[in-house]
PDB file of C-alpha atoms in Angstrom:
ATOM      1  CA  UNK A  92     -58.639  -3.720  23.145  1.00  0.00           C
ATOM      2  CA  UNK A  93     -57.637  -0.110  22.681  1.00  0.00           C
ATOM      3  CA  UNK A  94     -58.303   2.654  20.198  1.00  0.00           C
ATOM      4  CA  UNK A  95     -55.211   4.711  19.517  1.00  0.00           C
ATOM      5  CA  UNK A  96     -56.319   8.231  18.626  1.00  0.00           C
ATOM      6  CA  UNK A  97     -53.086   9.177  16.876  1.00  0.00           C
ATOM      7  CA  UNK A  98     -53.523   6.425  14.271  1.00  0.00           C
ATOM      8  CA  UNK A  99     -56.308   5.978  14.190  1.00  0.00           C
ATOM      9  CA  UNK A 100     -55.963   2.235  14.604  1.00  0.00           C
ATOM     10  CA  UNK A 101     -57.134  -0.580  16.831  1.00  0.00           C
ATOM     11  CA  UNK A 102     -54.480  -2.335  18.890  1.00  0.00           C
ATOM     12  CA  UNK A 103     -55.195  -5.714  20.488  1.00  0.00           C
ATOM     13  CA  UNK A 104     -53.427  -6.207  23.817  1.00  0.00           C
ATOM     14  CA  UNK A 105     -53.478  -8.909  26.484  1.00  0.00           C
ATOM     15  CA  UNK A 106     -52.870  -6.371  29.251  1.00  0.00           C
ATOM     16  CA  UNK A 107     -52.094  -2.758  29.992  1.00  0.00           C
ATOM     17  CA  UNK A 108     -48.792  -1.122  29.083  1.00  0.00           C
ATOM     18  CA  UNK A 109     -46.389  -0.953  32.019  1.00  0.00           C
ATOM     19  CA  UNK A 110     -45.611   2.659  31.074  1.00  0.00           C
ATOM     20  CA  UNK A 111     -48.543   4.714  32.413  1.00  0.00           C
ATOM     21  CA  UNK A 112     -47.699   7.641  30.124  1.00  0.00           C
ATOM     22  CA  UNK A 113     -48.099   5.356  27.097  1.00  0.00           C
ATOM     23  CA  UNK A 114     -51.208   3.633  28.439  1.00  0.00           C
ATOM     24  CA  UNK A 115     -52.901   6.988  29.065  1.00  0.00           C
ATOM     25  CA  UNK A 116     -52.671   7.776  25.337  1.00  0.00           C
ATOM     26  CA  UNK A 117     -55.119   4.986  24.525  1.00  0.00           C
ATOM     27  CA  UNK A 118     -58.887   4.831  24.815  1.00  0.00           C
ATOM     28  CA  UNK A 119     -59.288   1.364  26.246  1.00  0.00           C
ATOM     29  CA  UNK A 120     -62.215  -1.013  26.182  1.00  0.00           C
ATOM     30  CA  UNK A 121     -61.731  -4.222  28.129  1.00  0.00           C
ATOM     31  CA  UNK A 122     -63.173  -7.344  26.519  1.00  0.00           C
ATOM     32  CA  UNK A 123     -62.726  -9.653  29.520  1.00  0.00           C
ATOM     33  CA  UNK A 124     -65.566 -12.133  29.816  1.00  0.00           C
ATOM     34  CA  UNK A 125     -67.403 -10.964  26.700  1.00  0.00           C
ATOM     35  CA  UNK A 126     -69.034 -13.715  24.694  1.00  0.00           C
ATOM     36  CA  UNK A 127     -68.042 -14.179  21.073  1.00  0.00           C
ATOM     37  CA  UNK A 128     -70.809 -13.470  18.563  1.00  0.00           C
ATOM     38  CA  UNK A 129     -71.717 -16.480  16.379  1.00  0.00           C
ATOM     39  CA  UNK A 130     -70.672 -14.704  13.185  1.00  0.00           C
ATOM     40  CA  UNK A 131     -67.159 -13.953  14.496  1.00  0.00           C
ATOM     41  CA  UNK A 132     -64.676 -16.595  13.289  1.00  0.00           C
ATOM     42  CA  UNK A 133     -62.343 -18.218  15.791  1.00  0.00           C
ATOM     43  CA  UNK A 134     -59.461 -17.946  13.307  1.00  0.00           C
ATOM     44  CA  UNK A 135     -59.128 -15.057  10.869  1.00  0.00           C
ATOM     45  CA  UNK A 136     -59.911 -16.064   7.288  1.00  0.00           C
ATOM     46  CA  UNK A 137     -57.475 -15.423   4.442  1.00  0.00           C
ATOM     47  CA  UNK A 138     -59.726 -12.602   3.215  1.00  0.00           C
ATOM     48  CA  UNK A 139     -59.010 -10.615   6.392  1.00  0.00           C
ATOM     49  CA  UNK A 140     -55.694  -9.350   5.048  1.00  0.00           C
ATOM     50  CA  UNK A 141     -57.312  -7.865   1.950  1.00  0.00           C
ATOM     51  CA  UNK A 142     -60.244  -6.452   3.925  1.00  0.00           C
ATOM     52  CA  UNK A 143     -57.838  -4.782   6.364  1.00  0.00           C
ATOM     53  CA  UNK A 144     -55.925  -3.237   3.458  1.00  0.00           C
ATOM     54  CA  UNK A 145     -59.161  -1.837   2.003  1.00  0.00           C
ATOM     55  CA  UNK A 146     -60.039  -0.315   5.380  1.00  0.00           C
ATOM     56  CA  UNK A 147     -56.574   1.219   5.793  1.00  0.00           C
ATOM     57  CA  UNK A 148     -56.843   2.722   2.320  1.00  0.00           C
ATOM     58  CA  UNK A 149     -60.209   4.264   3.169  1.00  0.00           C
ATOM     59  CA  UNK A 150     -58.824   5.770   6.367  1.00  0.00           C
ATOM     60  CA  UNK A 151     -55.836   7.178   4.505  1.00  0.00           C
ATOM     61  CA  UNK A 152     -58.104   8.609   1.800  1.00  0.00           C
ATOM     62  CA  UNK A 153     -60.205  10.269   4.503  1.00  0.00           C
ATOM     63  CA  UNK A 154     -57.094  11.949   5.873  1.00  0.00           C
ATOM     64  CA  UNK A 155     -56.107  13.189   2.424  1.00  0.00           C
ATOM     65  CA  UNK A 156     -59.629  14.487   1.745  1.00  0.00           C
ATOM     66  CA  UNK A 157     -60.068  16.313   5.044  1.00  0.00           C
ATOM     67  CA  UNK A 158     -56.580  17.205   6.263  1.00  0.00           C
ATOM     68  CA  UNK A 159     -56.951  20.880   5.304  1.00  0.00           C
ATOM     69  CA  UNK A 160     -60.576  21.165   6.440  1.00  0.00           C
ATOM     70  CA  UNK A 161     -60.512  19.500   9.856  1.00  0.00           C
ATOM     71  CA  UNK A 162     -58.611  20.775  12.880  1.00  0.00           C
ATOM     72  CA  UNK A 163     -58.693  20.445  16.625  1.00  0.00           C
ATOM     73  CA  UNK A 164     -61.609  22.446  18.020  1.00  0.00           C
ATOM     74  CA  UNK A 165     -60.266  24.004  21.220  1.00  0.00           C
ATOM     75  CA  UNK A 166     -63.818  24.804  22.323  1.00  0.00           C
ATOM     76  CA  UNK A 167     -64.127  21.085  23.090  1.00  0.00           C
ATOM     77  CA  UNK A 168     -61.420  21.199  25.770  1.00  0.00           C
ATOM     78  CA  UNK A 169     -62.961  19.967  29.031  1.00  0.00           C
ATOM     79  CA  UNK A 170     -61.408  21.399  32.238  1.00  0.00           C
ATOM     80  CA  UNK A 171     -62.668  18.326  34.102  1.00  0.00           C
ATOM     81  CA  UNK A 172     -60.158  16.226  32.119  1.00  0.00           C
ATOM     82  CA  UNK A 173     -56.383  16.282  32.496  1.00  0.00           C
ATOM     83  CA  UNK A 174     -54.273  18.181  29.929  1.00  0.00           C
ATOM     84  CA  UNK A 175     -52.913  14.876  28.552  1.00  0.00           C
ATOM     85  CA  UNK A 176     -56.416  13.470  28.063  1.00  0.00           C
ATOM     86  CA  UNK A 177     -57.604  16.665  26.405  1.00  0.00           C
ATOM     87  CA  UNK A 178     -54.566  16.534  24.128  1.00  0.00           C
ATOM     88  CA  UNK A 179     -55.497  13.129  22.732  1.00  0.00           C
ATOM     89  CA  UNK A 180     -59.275  13.487  22.966  1.00  0.00           C
ATOM     90  CA  UNK A 181     -59.987  16.899  21.385  1.00  0.00           C
ATOM     91  CA  UNK A 182     -58.816  15.850  17.867  1.00  0.00           C
ATOM     92  CA  UNK A 183     -61.109  12.816  18.079  1.00  0.00           C
ATOM     93  CA  UNK A 184     -64.073  14.832  19.358  1.00  0.00           C
ATOM     94  CA  UNK A 185     -63.497  17.399  16.608  1.00  0.00           C
ATOM     95  CA  UNK A 186     -64.481  14.882  13.925  1.00  0.00           C
ATOM     96  CA  UNK A 187     -67.522  13.492  15.772  1.00  0.00           C
ATOM     97  CA  UNK A 188     -70.601  15.442  14.584  1.00  0.00           C
ATOM     98  CA  UNK A 189     -73.034  13.960  17.117  1.00  0.00           C
ATOM     99  CA  UNK A 190     -72.996  15.841  20.449  1.00  0.00           C
ATOM    100  CA  UNK A 191     -74.456  12.825  22.276  1.00  0.00           C
ATOM    101  CA  UNK A 192     -71.642  10.582  21.054  1.00  0.00           C
ATOM    102  CA  UNK A 193     -69.056  13.211  22.015  1.00  0.00           C
ATOM    103  CA  UNK A 194     -70.489  13.313  25.537  1.00  0.00           C
ATOM    104  CA  UNK A 195     -70.390   9.514  25.803  1.00  0.00           C
ATOM    105  CA  UNK A 196     -66.723   9.514  24.786  1.00  0.00           C
ATOM    106  CA  UNK A 197     -65.898  12.184  27.370  1.00  0.00           C
ATOM    107  CA  UNK A 198     -67.727  10.286  30.117  1.00  0.00           C
ATOM    108  CA  UNK A 199     -65.734   7.169  29.213  1.00  0.00           C
ATOM    109  CA  UNK A 200     -62.478   9.100  29.546  1.00  0.00           C
ATOM    110  CA  UNK A 201     -63.560  10.653  32.859  1.00  0.00           C
ATOM    111  CA  UNK A 202     -64.201   7.169  34.217  1.00  0.00           C
ATOM    112  CA  UNK A 203     -60.791   6.007  32.955  1.00  0.00           C
ATOM    113  CA  UNK A 204     -59.086   8.963  34.649  1.00  0.00           C
ATOM    114  CA  UNK A 205     -60.804   8.137  37.949  1.00  0.00           C
ATOM    115  CA  UNK A 206     -59.522   4.565  37.716  1.00  0.00           C
ATOM    116  CA  UNK A 207     -55.956   5.777  37.039  1.00  0.00           C
ATOM    117  CA  UNK A 208     -56.140   8.277  39.903  1.00  0.00           C
ATOM    118  CA  UNK A 209     -57.408   5.609  42.311  1.00  0.00           C
ATOM    119  CA  UNK A 210     -54.636   3.268  41.169  1.00  0.00           C
ATOM    120  CA  UNK A 211     -51.983   5.950  41.754  1.00  0.00           C
ATOM    121  CA  UNK A 212     -53.432   6.697  45.200  1.00  0.00           C
ATOM    122  CA  UNK A 213     -52.451   3.193  46.339  1.00  0.00           C
ATOM    123  CA  UNK A 214     -48.762   3.530  45.359  1.00  0.00           C
ATOM    124  CA  UNK A 215     -45.747   4.288  47.528  1.00  0.00           C
ATOM    125  CA  UNK A 216     -45.419   7.614  45.653  1.00  0.00           C
ATOM    126  CA  UNK A 217     -48.876   8.639  46.842  1.00  0.00           C
ATOM    127  CA  UNK A 218     -48.020   7.665  50.425  1.00  0.00           C
ATOM    128  CA  UNK A 219     -44.794   9.699  50.330  1.00  0.00           C
ATOM    129  CA  UNK A 220     -46.713  12.671  48.945  1.00  0.00           C
ATOM    130  CA  UNK A 221     -49.414  12.296  51.602  1.00  0.00           C
ATOM    131  CA  UNK A 222     -46.825  12.423  54.405  1.00  0.00           C
ATOM    132  CA  UNK A 223     -44.993  15.336  52.800  1.00  0.00           C
ATOM    133  CA  UNK A 224     -48.213  17.362  52.560  1.00  0.00           C
ATOM    134  CA  UNK A 225     -48.983  16.549  56.194  1.00  0.00           C
ATOM    135  CA  UNK A 226     -45.537  17.721  57.332  1.00  0.00           C
ATOM    136  CA  UNK A 227     -45.670  20.786  55.085  1.00  0.00           C
ATOM    137  CA  UNK A 228     -48.792  21.895  56.928  1.00  0.00           C
ATOM    138  CA  UNK A 229     -47.047  21.465  60.294  1.00  0.00           C
ATOM    139  CA  UNK A 230     -43.573  22.832  59.589  1.00  0.00           C
ATOM    140  CA  UNK A 231     -42.846  26.361  58.469  1.00  0.00           C
ATOM    141  CA  UNK A 232     -40.376  26.054  55.599  1.00  0.00           C
ATOM    142  CA  UNK A 233     -38.690  23.027  54.151  1.00  0.00           C
ATOM    143  CA  UNK A 234     -39.052  19.531  55.603  1.00  0.00           C
ATOM    144  CA  UNK A 235     -35.932  17.601  56.711  1.00  0.00           C
ATOM    145  CA  UNK A 236     -35.674  14.364  54.729  1.00  0.00           C
ATOM    146  CA  UNK A 237     -35.000  12.450  57.958  1.00  0.00           C
ATOM    147  CA  UNK A 238     -38.275  13.778  59.422  1.00  0.00           C
ATOM    148  CA  UNK A 239     -40.155  12.715  56.284  1.00  0.00           C
ATOM    149  CA  UNK A 240     -38.615   9.257  56.507  1.00  0.00           C
ATOM    150  CA  UNK A 241     -39.462   8.835  60.209  1.00  0.00           C
ATOM    151  CA  UNK A 242     -43.074   9.977  59.705  1.00  0.00           C
ATOM    152  CA  UNK A 243     -43.463   7.746  56.665  1.00  0.00           C
ATOM    153  CA  UNK A 244     -42.254   4.679  58.550  1.00  0.00           C
ATOM    154  CA  UNK A 245     -44.594   5.541  61.455  1.00  0.00           C
ATOM    155  CA  UNK A 246     -47.593   5.818  59.134  1.00  0.00           C
ATOM    156  CA  UNK A 247     -46.921   3.030  56.640  1.00  0.00           C
ATOM    157  CA  UNK A 248     -44.756   0.484  58.469  1.00  0.00           C
ATOM    158  CA  UNK A 249     -45.377  -2.945  56.959  1.00  0.00           C
ATOM    159  CA  UNK A 250     -47.469  -1.713  54.023  1.00  0.00           C
ATOM    160  CA  UNK A 251     -44.633  -1.796  51.495  1.00  0.00           C
ATOM    161  CA  UNK A 252     -42.315  -4.615  50.491  1.00  0.00           C
ATOM    162  CA  UNK A 253     -38.953  -2.971  51.154  1.00  0.00           C
ATOM    163  CA  UNK A 254     -37.352  -0.903  53.941  1.00  0.00           C
ATOM    164  CA  UNK A 255     -38.016   2.806  53.470  1.00  0.00           C
ATOM    165  CA  UNK A 256     -34.668   4.530  53.861  1.00  0.00           C
ATOM    166  CA  UNK A 257     -33.993   8.203  53.348  1.00  0.00           C
ATOM    167  CA  UNK A 258     -32.090   7.380  50.162  1.00  0.00           C
ATOM    168  CA  UNK A 259     -35.034   5.397  48.762  1.00  0.00           C
ATOM    169  CA  UNK A 260     -37.565   8.127  49.609  1.00  0.00           C
ATOM    170  CA  UNK A 261     -35.234  10.733  48.131  1.00  0.00           C
ATOM    171  CA  UNK A 262     -35.151   8.757  44.895  1.00  0.00           C
ATOM    172  CA  UNK A 263     -38.970   8.602  44.824  1.00  0.00           C
ATOM    173  CA  UNK A 264     -39.164  12.346  45.393  1.00  0.00           C
ATOM    174  CA  UNK A 265     -36.745  13.061  42.545  1.00  0.00           C
ATOM    175  CA  UNK A 266     -37.711  10.475  39.931  1.00  0.00           C
ATOM    176  CA  UNK A 267     -41.472  10.142  40.453  1.00  0.00           C
ATOM    177  CA  UNK A 268     -42.635  13.377  42.065  1.00  0.00           C
ATOM    178  CA  UNK A 269     -40.141  15.796  40.546  1.00  0.00           C
ATOM    179  CA  UNK A 270     -39.175  17.185  43.965  1.00  0.00           C
ATOM    180  CA  UNK A 271     -35.410  17.436  44.488  1.00  0.00           C
ATOM    181  CA  UNK A 272     -34.090  17.370  48.086  1.00  0.00           C
ATOM    182  CA  UNK A 273     -30.970  19.445  48.683  1.00  0.00           C
ATOM    183  CA  UNK A 274     -28.379  19.869  51.422  1.00  0.00           C
ATOM    184  CA  UNK A 275     -28.804  22.770  53.834  1.00  0.00           C
ATOM    185  CA  UNK A 276     -26.429  23.218  56.810  1.00  0.00           C
ATOM    186  CA  UNK A 277     -25.353  19.596  56.514  1.00  0.00           C
ATOM    187  CA  UNK A 278     -28.900  18.183  56.399  1.00  0.00           C
ATOM    188  CA  UNK A 279     -30.957  17.111  53.397  1.00  0.00           C
ATOM    189  CA  UNK A 280     -34.267  18.959  53.223  1.00  0.00           C
ATOM    190  CA  UNK A 281     -37.302  18.654  50.953  1.00  0.00           C
ATOM    191  CA  UNK A 282     -38.487  21.959  49.457  1.00  0.00           C
ATOM    192  CA  UNK A 283     -42.159  22.773  49.987  1.00  0.00           C
ATOM    193  CA  UNK A 284     -43.826  24.284  46.934  1.00  0.00           C
ATOM    194  CA  UNK A 285     -47.595  24.512  47.651  1.00  0.00           C
ATOM    195  CA  UNK A 286     -48.472  24.998  43.994  1.00  0.00           C
ATOM    196  CA  UNK A 287     -46.573  21.890  42.908  1.00  0.00           C
ATOM    197  CA  UNK A 288     -47.948  19.876  45.813  1.00  0.00           C
ATOM    198  CA  UNK A 289     -51.460  20.906  44.809  1.00  0.00           C
ATOM    199  CA  UNK A 290     -50.922  19.603  41.274  1.00  0.00           C
ATOM    200  CA  UNK A 291     -49.436  16.357  42.562  1.00  0.00           C
ATOM    201  CA  UNK A 292     -52.245  15.931  45.084  1.00  0.00           C
ATOM    202  CA  UNK A 293     -54.806  16.162  42.304  1.00  0.00           C
ATOM    203  CA  UNK A 294     -52.865  13.677  40.194  1.00  0.00           C
ATOM    204  CA  UNK A 295     -52.588  11.149  43.020  1.00  0.00           C
ATOM    205  CA  UNK A 296     -56.100  11.653  44.396  1.00  0.00           C
ATOM    206  CA  UNK A 297     -55.014  13.315  47.661  1.00  0.00           C
ATOM    207  CA  UNK A 298     -57.361  15.966  48.978  1.00  0.00           C
ATOM    208  CA  UNK A 299     -55.472  17.938  51.617  1.00  0.00           C
ATOM    209  CA  UNK A 300     -52.968  20.426  50.245  1.00  0.00           C
ATOM    210  CA  UNK A 301     -50.451  22.737  51.931  1.00  0.00           C
ATOM    211  CA  UNK A 302     -51.636  26.355  51.788  1.00  0.00           C
TER     212      UNK A 302
END
């Protein structure tokens, strides 16, 4: 169900990878609910193994023939796409001669990025980030972790499965958002870096950013 651009190879999967970083390196086409064409066998015939080997050999020969003549065309980098998506997509676009097909591929990836961003926006990490941005706009300087925790509970009480303690939110800040709280005058505070918050807000689909 996915085309892996580093192969290239097709990988059949029953579901998405749990690791988002790995999943984002695939161009995915979902086959849910699609009818099977009459000519497609239910069980693979014995000849499939030989046919697959022939195809792999052709792909390998293509790489040998063109490895010194084909490179990533950086002019195809699209600022509307994330750096990770551009990283995996530009080599693929560089070997597609048809501009219309290239545009269709890019539109597919834009749609996939929107889906991932919307999915992230419904996570506890996005909610923590939303509250932190809100407090960063109100408070001059760093935000006390206890204040972040109290505001988070006030906003999102009952929306998550576990109690939201300061320790748990601190772990989310460190491990998922890359923001490390530190102790200042006996109190843990969360550093406010507007530039980093802006990047995270874009990633998690949050619009308002601390200036």
